[in-house]
mmCIF file of C-alpha atoms and ligand atoms in Angstrom:
data_model
loop_
_atom_site.group_PDB
_atom_site.id
_atom_site.type_symbol
_atom_site.label_atom_id
_atom_site.label_comp_id
_atom_site.label_asym_id
_atom_site.label_seq_id
_atom_site.Cartn_x
_atom_site.Cartn_y
_atom_site.Cartn_z
ATOM 1 C CA MET A 1 82.196 11.725 -40.751
ATOM 2 C CA SER A 2 80.574 8.434 -41.772
ATOM 3 C CA VAL A 3 78.481 6.093 -39.575
ATOM 4 C CA LEU A 4 81.019 3.595 -40.417
ATOM 5 C CA ASP A 5 83.651 5.546 -38.264
ATOM 6 C CA LEU A 6 81.821 3.692 -35.409
ATOM 7 C CA ALA A 7 82.389 0.405 -36.836
ATOM 8 C CA ARG A 8 85.409 -2.074 -35.960
ATOM 9 C CA PRO A 9 88.272 -0.788 -38.084
ATOM 10 C CA GLU A 10 89.233 -4.462 -38.549
ATOM 11 C CA ILE A 11 85.828 -5.380 -39.694
ATOM 12 C CA ARG A 12 85.864 -2.442 -42.207
ATOM 13 C CA ALA A 13 89.493 -3.697 -43.704
ATOM 14 C CA MET A 14 88.614 -7.423 -43.863
ATOM 15 C CA GLN A 15 88.208 -9.064 -47.097
ATOM 16 C CA PRO A 16 84.674 -11.160 -46.777
ATOM 17 C CA TYR A 17 84.441 -14.810 -47.716
ATOM 18 C CA SER A 18 83.303 -15.008 -51.600
ATOM 19 C CA SER A 19 81.165 -18.047 -51.991
ATOM 20 C CA ALA A 20 80.508 -19.884 -55.062
ATOM 21 C CA ARG A 21 76.827 -18.404 -55.297
ATOM 22 C CA MET A 22 78.331 -15.073 -55.255
ATOM 23 C CA GLU A 23 80.917 -15.205 -57.973
ATOM 24 C CA ALA A 24 78.500 -17.049 -60.258
ATOM 25 C CA SER A 25 76.959 -15.104 -62.755
ATOM 26 C CA GLY A 26 74.582 -16.951 -65.505
ATOM 27 C CA GLY A 27 75.217 -20.577 -66.695
ATOM 28 C CA GLN A 28 72.933 -23.689 -66.636
ATOM 29 C CA VAL A 29 75.051 -26.325 -65.530
ATOM 30 C CA PHE A 30 76.339 -25.495 -62.007
ATOM 31 C CA LEU A 31 79.538 -27.420 -60.968
ATOM 32 C CA ASN A 32 80.954 -24.813 -59.124
ATOM 33 C CA ALA A 33 79.755 -25.518 -55.547
ATOM 34 C CA ASN A 34 80.414 -29.047 -55.014
ATOM 35 C CA GLU A 35 76.636 -29.408 -54.517
ATOM 36 C CA SER A 36 74.745 -32.884 -55.376
ATOM 37 C CA ALA A 37 73.346 -32.820 -58.590
ATOM 38 C CA TRP A 38 70.395 -34.525 -57.624
ATOM 39 C CA PRO A 39 67.442 -33.056 -55.305
ATOM 40 C CA PRO A 40 66.755 -35.007 -51.933
ATOM 41 C CA VAL A 41 63.944 -37.157 -51.645
ATOM 42 C CA GLY A 42 60.519 -35.269 -51.005
ATOM 43 C CA ASP A 43 62.308 -31.913 -52.440
ATOM 44 C CA ASP A 44 59.084 -31.375 -54.638
ATOM 45 C CA GLY A 45 60.808 -28.889 -56.950
ATOM 46 C CA LEU A 46 62.542 -26.549 -54.089
ATOM 47 C CA GLY A 47 65.834 -27.502 -55.197
ATOM 48 C CA CYS A 48 67.457 -28.060 -51.695
ATOM 49 C CA ASN A 49 70.318 -29.626 -53.557
ATOM 50 C CA ARG A 50 71.570 -26.006 -54.285
ATOM 51 C CA TYR A 51 72.815 -23.424 -51.811
ATOM 52 C CA PRO A 52 70.546 -20.720 -51.426
ATOM 53 C CA GLU A 53 70.762 -17.361 -52.427
ATOM 54 C CA PRO A 54 72.627 -15.295 -49.928
ATOM 55 C CA GLN A 55 69.998 -12.742 -49.816
ATOM 56 C CA PRO A 56 66.815 -14.158 -52.019
ATOM 57 C CA ALA A 57 65.853 -11.522 -54.434
ATOM 58 C CA ALA A 58 62.081 -12.075 -54.432
ATOM 59 C CA LEU A 59 62.081 -12.150 -50.344
ATOM 60 C CA VAL A 60 64.396 -8.953 -50.075
ATOM 61 C CA GLU A 61 61.997 -7.228 -52.810
ATOM 62 C CA ALA A 62 58.758 -8.234 -50.769
ATOM 63 C CA LEU A 63 60.366 -6.916 -47.451
ATOM 64 C CA ALA A 64 61.579 -4.135 -48.849
ATOM 65 C CA THR A 65 57.888 -3.231 -50.219
ATOM 66 C CA LEU A 66 56.342 -4.101 -47.077
ATOM 67 C CA TYR A 67 58.652 -1.784 -44.910
ATOM 68 C CA GLY A 68 58.848 1.117 -47.364
ATOM 69 C CA VAL A 69 62.627 1.116 -47.514
ATOM 70 C CA ARG A 70 65.232 0.692 -50.619
ATOM 71 C CA ARG A 71 66.678 -2.897 -50.792
ATOM 72 C CA GLU A 72 70.332 -1.690 -50.337
ATOM 73 C CA GLN A 73 68.758 -0.404 -46.713
ATOM 74 C CA LEU A 74 67.771 -3.910 -45.920
ATOM 75 C CA LEU A 75 69.541 -7.088 -44.482
ATOM 76 C CA VAL A 76 67.347 -10.413 -44.107
ATOM 77 C CA GLY A 77 68.506 -12.759 -41.448
ATOM 78 C CA ARG A 78 67.816 -15.692 -39.095
ATOM 79 C CA GLY A 79 65.716 -13.737 -36.959
ATOM 80 C CA SER A 80 66.215 -10.213 -35.572
ATOM 81 C CA ASP A 81 68.641 -12.124 -33.160
ATOM 82 C CA GLU A 82 70.876 -12.587 -35.942
ATOM 83 C CA ALA A 83 70.722 -8.946 -36.813
ATOM 84 C CA ILE A 84 71.336 -8.039 -32.997
ATOM 85 C CA ASP A 85 74.483 -10.325 -33.147
ATOM 86 C CA LEU A 86 75.898 -8.989 -36.240
ATOM 87 C CA LEU A 87 75.334 -5.519 -35.173
ATOM 88 C CA VAL A 88 77.519 -6.140 -31.911
ATOM 89 C CA ARG A 89 80.097 -7.777 -33.651
ATOM 90 C CA ALA A 90 80.479 -5.025 -36.294
ATOM 91 C CA PHE A 91 80.479 -2.093 -33.616
ATOM 92 C CA CYS A 92 81.649 -3.404 -30.412
ATOM 93 C CA ARG A 93 85.179 -4.187 -29.931
ATOM 94 C CA ALA A 94 85.832 -6.944 -27.534
ATOM 95 C CA GLY A 95 86.927 -5.396 -24.103
ATOM 96 C CA GLU A 96 86.878 -1.855 -25.379
ATOM 97 C CA ASP A 97 83.318 -0.803 -26.599
ATOM 98 C CA ALA A 98 79.706 -1.080 -25.196
ATOM 99 C CA ILE A 99 75.885 -1.195 -25.713
ATOM 100 C CA LEU A 100 73.449 0.893 -23.991
ATOM 101 C CA ILE A 101 70.368 -0.793 -22.927
ATOM 102 C CA GLN A 102 67.216 0.273 -20.736
ATOM 103 C CA PRO A 103 65.971 -2.556 -18.497
ATOM 104 C CA PRO A 104 63.611 -4.297 -17.907
ATOM 105 C CA THR A 105 63.778 -5.168 -21.713
ATOM 106 C CA PHE A 106 64.497 -8.095 -24.322
ATOM 107 C CA GLY A 107 67.610 -10.180 -23.255
ATOM 108 C CA MET A 108 69.267 -10.728 -26.608
ATOM 109 C CA TYR A 109 71.112 -7.284 -26.412
ATOM 110 C CA ALA A 110 72.807 -8.011 -23.199
ATOM 111 C CA VAL A 111 73.795 -11.492 -24.425
ATOM 112 C CA CYS A 112 75.036 -10.838 -27.696
ATOM 113 C CA ALA A 113 77.139 -8.152 -26.024
ATOM 114 C CA ARG A 114 78.716 -10.417 -23.239
ATOM 115 C CA ILE A 115 79.399 -13.005 -26.200
ATOM 116 C CA GLN A 116 81.470 -10.353 -27.689
ATOM 117 C CA ASN A 117 82.963 -9.103 -24.423
ATOM 118 C CA ALA A 118 81.481 -5.755 -24.955
ATOM 119 C CA GLY A 119 80.359 -3.819 -22.070
ATOM 120 C CA VAL A 120 76.689 -3.202 -21.232
ATOM 121 C CA SER A 121 75.762 -0.077 -19.828
ATOM 122 C CA GLU A 122 72.207 0.209 -18.302
ATOM 123 C CA VAL A 123 69.992 3.238 -17.967
ATOM 124 C CA ALA A 124 66.559 1.819 -16.160
ATOM 125 C CA LEU A 125 63.450 2.842 -17.336
ATOM 126 C CA GLN A 126 61.280 5.072 -15.195
ATOM 127 C CA ALA A 127 58.797 3.756 -13.006
ATOM 128 C CA ASP A 128 55.837 3.970 -15.490
ATOM 129 C CA PHE A 129 58.324 2.263 -18.132
ATOM 130 C CA THR A 130 58.680 5.299 -20.133
ATOM 131 C CA LEU A 131 62.413 6.076 -20.874
ATOM 132 C CA ASP A 132 64.045 9.301 -20.370
ATOM 133 C CA VAL A 133 66.046 10.608 -23.538
ATOM 134 C CA ASP A 134 67.849 13.010 -21.139
ATOM 135 C CA THR A 135 69.468 10.346 -18.699
ATOM 136 C CA ILE A 136 70.120 7.858 -21.547
ATOM 137 C CA LEU A 137 72.047 10.735 -23.534
ATOM 138 C CA ALA A 138 73.663 11.527 -20.386
ATOM 139 C CA ALA A 139 75.054 7.865 -20.015
ATOM 140 C CA VAL A 140 76.565 7.656 -23.580
ATOM 141 C CA THR A 141 80.144 7.456 -23.054
ATOM 142 C CA PRO A 142 82.667 7.174 -26.004
ATOM 143 C CA ALA A 143 82.685 3.649 -25.411
ATOM 144 C CA VAL A 144 79.050 3.179 -26.211
ATOM 145 C CA LYS A 145 78.661 2.254 -30.004
ATOM 146 C CA LEU A 146 75.019 0.977 -29.902
ATOM 147 C CA VAL A 147 71.900 2.242 -28.193
ATOM 148 C CA PHE A 148 68.986 -0.305 -28.350
ATOM 149 C CA ILE A 149 65.591 0.798 -27.773
ATOM 150 C CA CYS A 150 62.801 -1.565 -27.764
ATOM 151 C CA THR A 151 59.246 -0.159 -29.125
ATOM 152 C CA PRO A 152 56.679 -1.692 -27.792
ATOM 153 C CA ASN A 153 58.898 -2.692 -25.323
ATOM 154 C CA ASN A 154 59.117 -6.609 -24.140
ATOM 155 C CA PRO A 155 58.273 -7.349 -21.548
ATOM 156 C CA THR A 156 55.992 -4.144 -20.632
ATOM 157 C CA GLY A 157 54.438 -3.541 -23.573
ATOM 158 C CA GLN A 158 55.054 0.377 -23.988
ATOM 159 C CA LEU A 159 55.672 2.397 -27.000
ATOM 160 C CA VAL A 160 58.388 4.861 -27.193
ATOM 161 C CA PRO A 161 57.240 8.136 -28.693
ATOM 162 C CA ARG A 162 58.288 8.793 -32.380
ATOM 163 C CA ALA A 163 59.823 12.219 -31.182
ATOM 164 C CA SER A 164 62.015 10.626 -28.571
ATOM 165 C CA VAL A 165 63.541 8.180 -31.223
ATOM 166 C CA GLU A 166 64.227 11.121 -33.284
ATOM 167 C CA GLN A 167 65.447 13.266 -30.418
ATOM 168 C CA LEU A 168 68.002 10.476 -29.681
ATOM 169 C CA ALA A 169 68.897 9.735 -33.182
ATOM 170 C CA GLN A 170 69.734 13.542 -33.730
ATOM 171 C CA ALA A 171 71.760 13.903 -30.514
ATOM 172 C CA LEU A 172 73.564 10.498 -31.008
ATOM 173 C CA ALA A 173 74.808 11.574 -34.617
ATOM 174 C CA ASP A 174 78.605 10.843 -35.120
ATOM 175 C CA ARG A 175 78.424 9.321 -31.560
ATOM 176 C CA ALA A 176 76.203 5.968 -31.584
ATOM 177 C CA LEU A 177 73.848 3.812 -33.871
ATOM 178 C CA LEU A 178 70.515 3.892 -32.594
ATOM 179 C CA VAL A 179 68.891 0.415 -32.862
ATOM 180 C CA VAL A 180 65.346 0.397 -32.844
ATOM 181 C CA ASP A 181 63.638 -3.010 -32.070
ATOM 182 C CA GLU A 182 59.992 -3.198 -33.723
ATOM 183 C CA ALA A 183 59.228 -6.738 -33.307
ATOM 184 C CA TYR A 184 55.886 -5.913 -31.972
ATOM 185 C CA VAL A 185 54.786 -2.583 -33.917
ATOM 186 C CA GLU A 186 52.331 -4.371 -36.190
ATOM 187 C CA PHE A 187 50.222 -4.789 -32.890
ATOM 188 C CA THR A 188 50.142 -0.847 -31.664
ATOM 189 C CA ASP A 189 46.605 0.587 -31.685
ATOM 190 C CA ALA A 190 48.094 3.538 -34.021
ATOM 191 C CA GLY A 191 48.168 1.100 -36.509
ATOM 192 C CA GLU A 192 51.914 1.488 -38.288
ATOM 193 C CA ALA A 193 54.013 3.186 -35.768
ATOM 194 C CA SER A 194 57.383 2.554 -37.326
ATOM 195 C CA VAL A 195 60.152 4.683 -37.655
ATOM 196 C CA ALA A 196 61.990 2.833 -40.728
ATOM 197 C CA ASP A 197 60.861 6.307 -42.747
ATOM 198 C CA LEU A 198 63.403 7.968 -40.570
ATOM 199 C CA ILE A 199 66.734 5.823 -41.817
ATOM 200 C CA ASP A 200 66.752 8.082 -44.890
ATOM 201 C CA ARG A 201 67.139 11.278 -42.588
ATOM 202 C CA TYR A 202 69.392 9.606 -40.072
ATOM 203 C CA ASP A 203 72.372 7.417 -41.081
ATOM 204 C CA ASN A 204 72.878 6.245 -37.342
ATOM 205 C CA LEU A 205 69.329 4.838 -37.141
ATOM 206 C CA ALA A 206 68.686 1.154 -37.500
ATOM 207 C CA VAL A 207 65.321 -0.399 -37.381
ATOM 208 C CA LEU A 208 64.409 -4.365 -36.379
ATOM 209 C CA ARG A 209 61.521 -6.069 -37.879
ATOM 210 C CA THR A 210 60.544 -9.777 -37.674
ATOM 211 C CA LEU A 211 58.364 -12.058 -39.188
ATOM 212 C CA SER A 212 58.350 -14.060 -35.870
ATOM 213 C CA LYS A 213 55.155 -12.382 -34.096
ATOM 214 C CA ALA A 214 52.692 -10.662 -36.203
ATOM 215 C CA TRP A 215 53.488 -12.690 -39.253
ATOM 216 C CA ALA A 216 53.166 -15.955 -37.514
ATOM 217 C CA LEU A 217 56.720 -17.403 -38.595
ATOM 218 C CA ALA A 218 58.751 -17.627 -35.464
ATOM 219 C CA GLY A 219 59.670 -21.159 -37.081
ATOM 220 C CA ALA A 220 60.985 -19.792 -40.050
ATOM 221 C CA ARG A 221 63.264 -17.574 -38.212
ATOM 222 C CA ILE A 222 63.048 -14.651 -40.493
ATOM 223 C CA GLY A 223 64.185 -11.258 -39.286
ATOM 224 C CA THR A 224 65.306 -7.907 -41.060
ATOM 225 C CA LEU A 225 67.417 -4.947 -40.055
ATOM 226 C CA LEU A 226 66.889 -1.811 -41.840
ATOM 227 C CA ALA A 227 69.355 0.877 -41.743
ATOM 228 C CA ASN A 228 71.783 2.934 -43.930
ATOM 229 C CA ALA A 229 73.035 1.148 -46.911
ATOM 230 C CA GLU A 230 76.649 1.637 -45.769
ATOM 231 C CA VAL A 231 75.847 -0.329 -42.440
ATOM 232 C CA ILE A 232 74.041 -3.051 -44.417
ATOM 233 C CA ALA A 233 76.890 -3.245 -46.771
ATOM 234 C CA LEU A 234 79.124 -3.932 -43.756
ATOM 235 C CA LEU A 235 77.132 -6.345 -42.151
ATOM 236 C CA LYS A 236 77.030 -8.416 -44.998
ATOM 237 C CA ARG A 237 80.864 -8.697 -45.009
ATOM 238 C CA ILE A 238 80.519 -10.548 -41.676
ATOM 239 C CA MET A 239 77.196 -12.697 -42.067
ATOM 240 C CA PRO A 240 77.757 -16.298 -43.118
ATOM 241 C CA PRO A 241 77.422 -16.937 -46.552
ATOM 242 C CA TYR A 242 73.919 -18.930 -46.884
ATOM 243 C CA PRO A 243 72.036 -17.753 -43.896
ATOM 244 C CA LEU A 244 68.409 -18.229 -45.419
ATOM 245 C CA PRO A 245 67.180 -22.142 -45.548
ATOM 246 C CA LEU A 246 65.261 -22.334 -49.105
ATOM 247 C CA PRO A 247 62.044 -23.792 -47.199
ATOM 248 C CA CYS A 248 62.103 -20.685 -44.675
ATOM 249 C CA VAL A 249 62.152 -18.290 -47.492
ATOM 250 C CA GLU A 250 59.576 -20.179 -49.211
ATOM 251 C CA ALA A 251 57.297 -20.091 -46.303
ATOM 252 C CA ALA A 252 58.103 -16.187 -45.908
ATOM 253 C CA LEU A 253 57.185 -15.497 -49.553
ATOM 254 C CA ILE A 254 53.758 -17.316 -49.059
ATOM 255 C CA ALA A 255 52.843 -15.369 -45.696
ATOM 256 C CA LEU A 256 53.805 -12.043 -47.466
ATOM 257 C CA SER A 257 51.651 -12.676 -50.491
ATOM 258 C CA GLY A 258 48.450 -11.419 -50.869
ATOM 259 C CA TRP A 259 46.387 -13.807 -48.907
ATOM 260 C CA GLY A 260 49.101 -14.485 -46.425
ATOM 261 C CA GLN A 261 48.747 -10.524 -45.750
ATOM 262 C CA VAL A 262 45.109 -10.601 -45.131
ATOM 263 C CA ASN A 263 45.413 -13.446 -42.975
ATOM 264 C CA ALA A 264 48.089 -11.752 -40.876
ATOM 265 C CA ARG A 265 45.843 -8.727 -40.640
ATOM 266 C CA ASN A 266 42.871 -10.781 -39.505
ATOM 267 C CA HIS A 267 45.102 -12.412 -36.815
ATOM 268 C CA VAL A 268 46.671 -8.983 -35.848
ATOM 269 C CA ALA A 269 43.092 -7.543 -35.379
ATOM 270 C CA ILE A 270 41.763 -10.498 -33.281
ATOM 271 C CA VAL A 271 45.083 -10.009 -30.859
ATOM 272 C CA ARG A 272 44.219 -6.084 -30.649
ATOM 273 C CA ASN A 273 40.467 -7.018 -29.388
ATOM 274 C CA GLN A 274 41.773 -9.774 -27.244
ATOM 275 C CA ARG A 275 44.135 -7.598 -25.731
ATOM 276 C CA ALA A 276 41.547 -5.039 -24.914
ATOM 277 C CA ARG A 277 39.204 -7.518 -23.420
ATOM 278 C CA MET A 278 42.185 -9.502 -21.384
ATOM 279 C CA GLN A 279 43.109 -6.223 -20.169
ATOM 280 C CA GLU A 280 39.751 -5.311 -18.686
ATOM 281 C CA ALA A 281 38.709 -8.698 -17.422
ATOM 282 C CA LEU A 282 42.356 -9.200 -15.539
ATOM 283 C CA ARG A 283 41.786 -5.655 -13.817
ATOM 284 C CA GLN A 284 38.745 -6.670 -12.313
ATOM 285 C CA LEU A 285 40.031 -10.019 -10.657
ATOM 286 C CA PRO A 286 40.839 -9.718 -7.059
ATOM 287 C CA GLY A 287 44.462 -11.105 -7.336
ATOM 288 C CA VAL A 288 45.479 -8.647 -9.777
ATOM 289 C CA ARG A 289 47.119 -5.897 -8.907
ATOM 290 C CA GLU A 290 47.808 -4.016 -12.142
ATOM 291 C CA VAL A 291 47.679 -4.740 -15.737
ATOM 292 C CA LEU A 292 50.408 -2.556 -17.559
ATOM 293 C CA PRO A 293 49.060 -0.991 -20.668
ATOM 294 C CA SER A 294 50.349 -2.739 -23.761
ATOM 295 C CA GLN A 295 50.629 -2.224 -27.357
ATOM 296 C CA ALA A 296 51.979 -5.740 -27.966
ATOM 297 C CA ASN A 297 50.761 -9.291 -28.437
ATOM 298 C CA PHE A 298 51.365 -9.509 -24.497
ATOM 299 C CA LEU A 299 50.634 -8.314 -20.978
ATOM 300 C CA ALA A 300 52.561 -7.754 -18.302
ATOM 301 C CA VAL A 301 50.373 -8.406 -15.002
ATOM 302 C CA ARG A 302 51.391 -7.746 -11.472
ATOM 303 C CA PHE A 303 49.851 -10.100 -8.815
ATOM 304 C CA VAL A 304 49.355 -10.180 -5.238
ATOM 305 C CA ASP A 305 51.294 -13.564 -5.362
ATOM 306 C CA ALA A 306 52.412 -14.105 -8.818
ATOM 307 C CA ALA A 307 54.560 -17.169 -8.177
ATOM 308 C CA ALA A 308 51.307 -18.991 -6.840
ATOM 309 C CA VAL A 309 49.584 -17.968 -9.685
ATOM 310 C CA TYR A 310 52.197 -19.163 -12.279
ATOM 311 C CA GLN A 311 51.908 -22.486 -10.568
ATOM 312 C CA GLN A 312 48.226 -22.391 -10.791
ATOM 313 C CA LEU A 313 48.400 -21.723 -14.327
ATOM 314 C CA LEU A 314 50.752 -24.357 -15.003
ATOM 315 C CA GLY A 315 48.791 -26.977 -13.005
ATOM 316 C CA ALA A 316 45.936 -26.240 -15.532
ATOM 317 C CA GLY A 317 48.563 -26.698 -18.462
ATOM 318 C CA ILE A 318 48.959 -23.068 -19.161
ATOM 319 C CA VAL A 319 52.330 -21.663 -19.586
ATOM 320 C CA VAL A 320 53.045 -17.887 -19.105
ATOM 321 C CA ARG A 321 56.351 -16.253 -18.922
ATOM 322 C CA ASP A 322 57.831 -15.516 -15.194
ATOM 323 C CA VAL A 323 59.329 -11.986 -15.482
ATOM 324 C CA ARG A 324 59.775 -11.586 -11.820
ATOM 325 C CA ARG A 325 63.768 -11.518 -12.234
ATOM 326 C CA TYR A 326 63.196 -8.199 -14.278
ATOM 327 C CA PRO A 327 64.036 -4.816 -12.468
ATOM 328 C CA ASN A 328 60.687 -3.274 -11.170
ATOM 329 C CA LEU A 329 58.594 -6.436 -12.167
ATOM 330 C CA GLY A 330 59.350 -8.416 -9.179
ATOM 331 C CA ASP A 331 55.601 -9.271 -8.928
ATOM 332 C CA ALA A 332 54.794 -9.964 -12.571
ATOM 333 C CA LEU A 333 53.828 -12.401 -15.033
ATOM 334 C CA ARG A 334 53.943 -11.896 -18.898
ATOM 335 C CA ILE A 335 50.901 -13.446 -20.851
ATOM 336 C CA THR A 336 50.799 -13.875 -24.245
ATOM 337 C CA ILE A 337 47.568 -12.945 -25.990
ATOM 338 C CA GLY A 338 46.152 -16.465 -27.262
ATOM 339 C CA THR A 339 42.834 -17.343 -29.331
ATOM 340 C CA PRO A 340 39.783 -16.205 -27.634
ATOM 341 C CA ASP A 341 39.327 -19.777 -26.346
ATOM 342 C CA GLU A 342 43.091 -20.129 -24.822
ATOM 343 C CA ASN A 343 42.524 -16.500 -23.377
ATOM 344 C CA ASP A 344 39.042 -17.929 -21.856
ATOM 345 C CA ARG A 345 41.088 -20.719 -20.113
ATOM 346 C CA VAL A 346 43.493 -18.119 -18.350
ATOM 347 C CA LEU A 347 40.403 -15.881 -16.931
ATOM 348 C CA ASN A 348 38.623 -19.400 -15.925
ATOM 349 C CA GLU A 349 41.581 -20.505 -14.172
ATOM 350 C CA LEU A 350 42.427 -17.017 -12.545
ATOM 351 C CA LYS A 351 38.643 -16.556 -11.330
ATOM 352 C CA LYS A 352 38.614 -20.137 -9.671
ATOM 353 C CA ALA A 353 41.709 -18.925 -7.897
ATOM 354 C CA ALA A 354 40.063 -15.754 -6.878
ATOM 355 C CA MET A 355 36.774 -17.538 -5.616
ATOM 356 C CA SER A 356 38.513 -19.797 -3.557
ATOM 357 C CA SER A 357 40.388 -17.108 -1.771
ATOM 358 C CA ARG A 358 39.200 -15.566 1.606
ATOM 359 C CA GLY A 359 37.360 -12.145 1.471
ATOM 360 C CA VAL A 360 37.886 -9.462 -1.004
ATOM 361 C CA THR A 361 41.491 -8.263 0.021
ATOM 362 C CA GLY A 362 42.918 -9.948 -3.110
ATOM 363 C CA LYS A 363 44.995 -11.759 -0.847
ATOM 364 C CA PRO A 364 44.661 -15.399 -1.478
ATOM 365 C CA ALA A 365 44.496 -18.058 1.643
ATOM 366 C CA SER A 366 47.759 -19.468 2.045
ATOM 367 C CA GLY A 367 48.466 -22.737 0.028
ATOM 368 C CA GLU A 368 45.586 -21.711 -2.327
ATOM 369 C CA TYR A 369 47.463 -21.629 -5.337
ATOM 370 C CA ALA A 370 49.697 -24.473 -4.367
HETATM 371 C C1 PLP B 1 60.451 -11.737 -30.161
HETATM 372 C C2 PLP B 1 61.170 -10.284 -30.194
HETATM 373 C C3 PLP B 1 62.131 -10.810 -31.254
HETATM 374 C C4 PLP B 1 62.205 -11.387 -32.392
HETATM 375 O O1 PLP B 1 63.294 -11.923 -32.511
HETATM 376 P P1 PLP B 1 63.489 -13.126 -33.921
HETATM 377 O O2 PLP B 1 64.785 -13.471 -33.690
HETATM 378 O O3 PLP B 1 63.100 -12.382 -34.978
HETATM 379 O O4 PLP B 1 62.557 -14.432 -33.765
HETATM 380 C C5 PLP B 1 62.958 -9.412 -31.403
HETATM 381 N N1 PLP B 1 62.857 -8.412 -30.253
HETATM 382 C C6 PLP B 1 62.294 -8.623 -29.515
HETATM 383 C C7 PLP B 1 62.254 -7.706 -28.180
HETATM 384 C C8 PLP B 1 61.372 -9.549 -29.255
HETATM 385 O O5 PLP B 1 60.627 -9.785 -28.277
#
């Protein structure tokens, strides 16, 4: 059985759009795509009057090297968000198939499934936010075509052990595609904790990587799917013809250059240090119940009165993420690690609140935060 047998038959059968850029080979005078013959003002040699390469060769090459895969095992798109959407469209028949997720987790998996009218099966993470492989496997019905794993998980920060990923990939062979979202993997203490090397061993394993977090390019929207070459080829059939804007590709190539890599690694090291410092400092504060251990560039923090803390920080101009709507996080806020100065501001604000609260119980006096 091929992993493609899990995909929608109508997608496998369809004739993809063939763009002018794809059909062209060689030539010096391009009169095949109804583009403007003149670059726009301020173009500066970029060539934005031309449609971009569907999968820019230089970027594909740089990413394949970075992630340690072959070019045909890699698809670049507009953020991991696009890859998630393409996977759901290619594998889930509307009204019939489903994805499986483990809440509390990243919201886009379920959003993409709902847009496609695919079902969303949920297996909650355990109380300590680790995942239980056996419970997940027991929940994989024939309708489930995609199982999403987020590691480190957003919004809790835990890493899924490599052994669990392997166990799942193995057990799901011929049943479902396992999609491992590694948006924050660069921030883990272990250094490179990616499971990308396993895609050669399991044809039903796919890995999501992004330049949005550690590579500081959230604004350029560059995400990558690493998977079996047949899965990548299938997704290329349904991807819009010219997904990657030239200026974004340019920004990504600079970020991935030698000095771009040095710069990114420096910032990741700062984030790791600051994460340890914030974790420690926050734990000392009276209004804090718990700081969840995190391997990402954020901390999920439980407060005695999370709503009040949120408002207090907002009043000081500091915006954090209210994650109280997530299961088991009803008292939590998610705080991204910022610059050392920004982190100081968070701590100072929270100390102020603690000092003005009554006693040492951690319970703020009523109205204190408002
Ligand atoms: C931020 C994030 C992403 C990145 O999405 P992009 O579309 O690449 O910006 C993916 N997955 C998770 C879990 C995230 O938190």
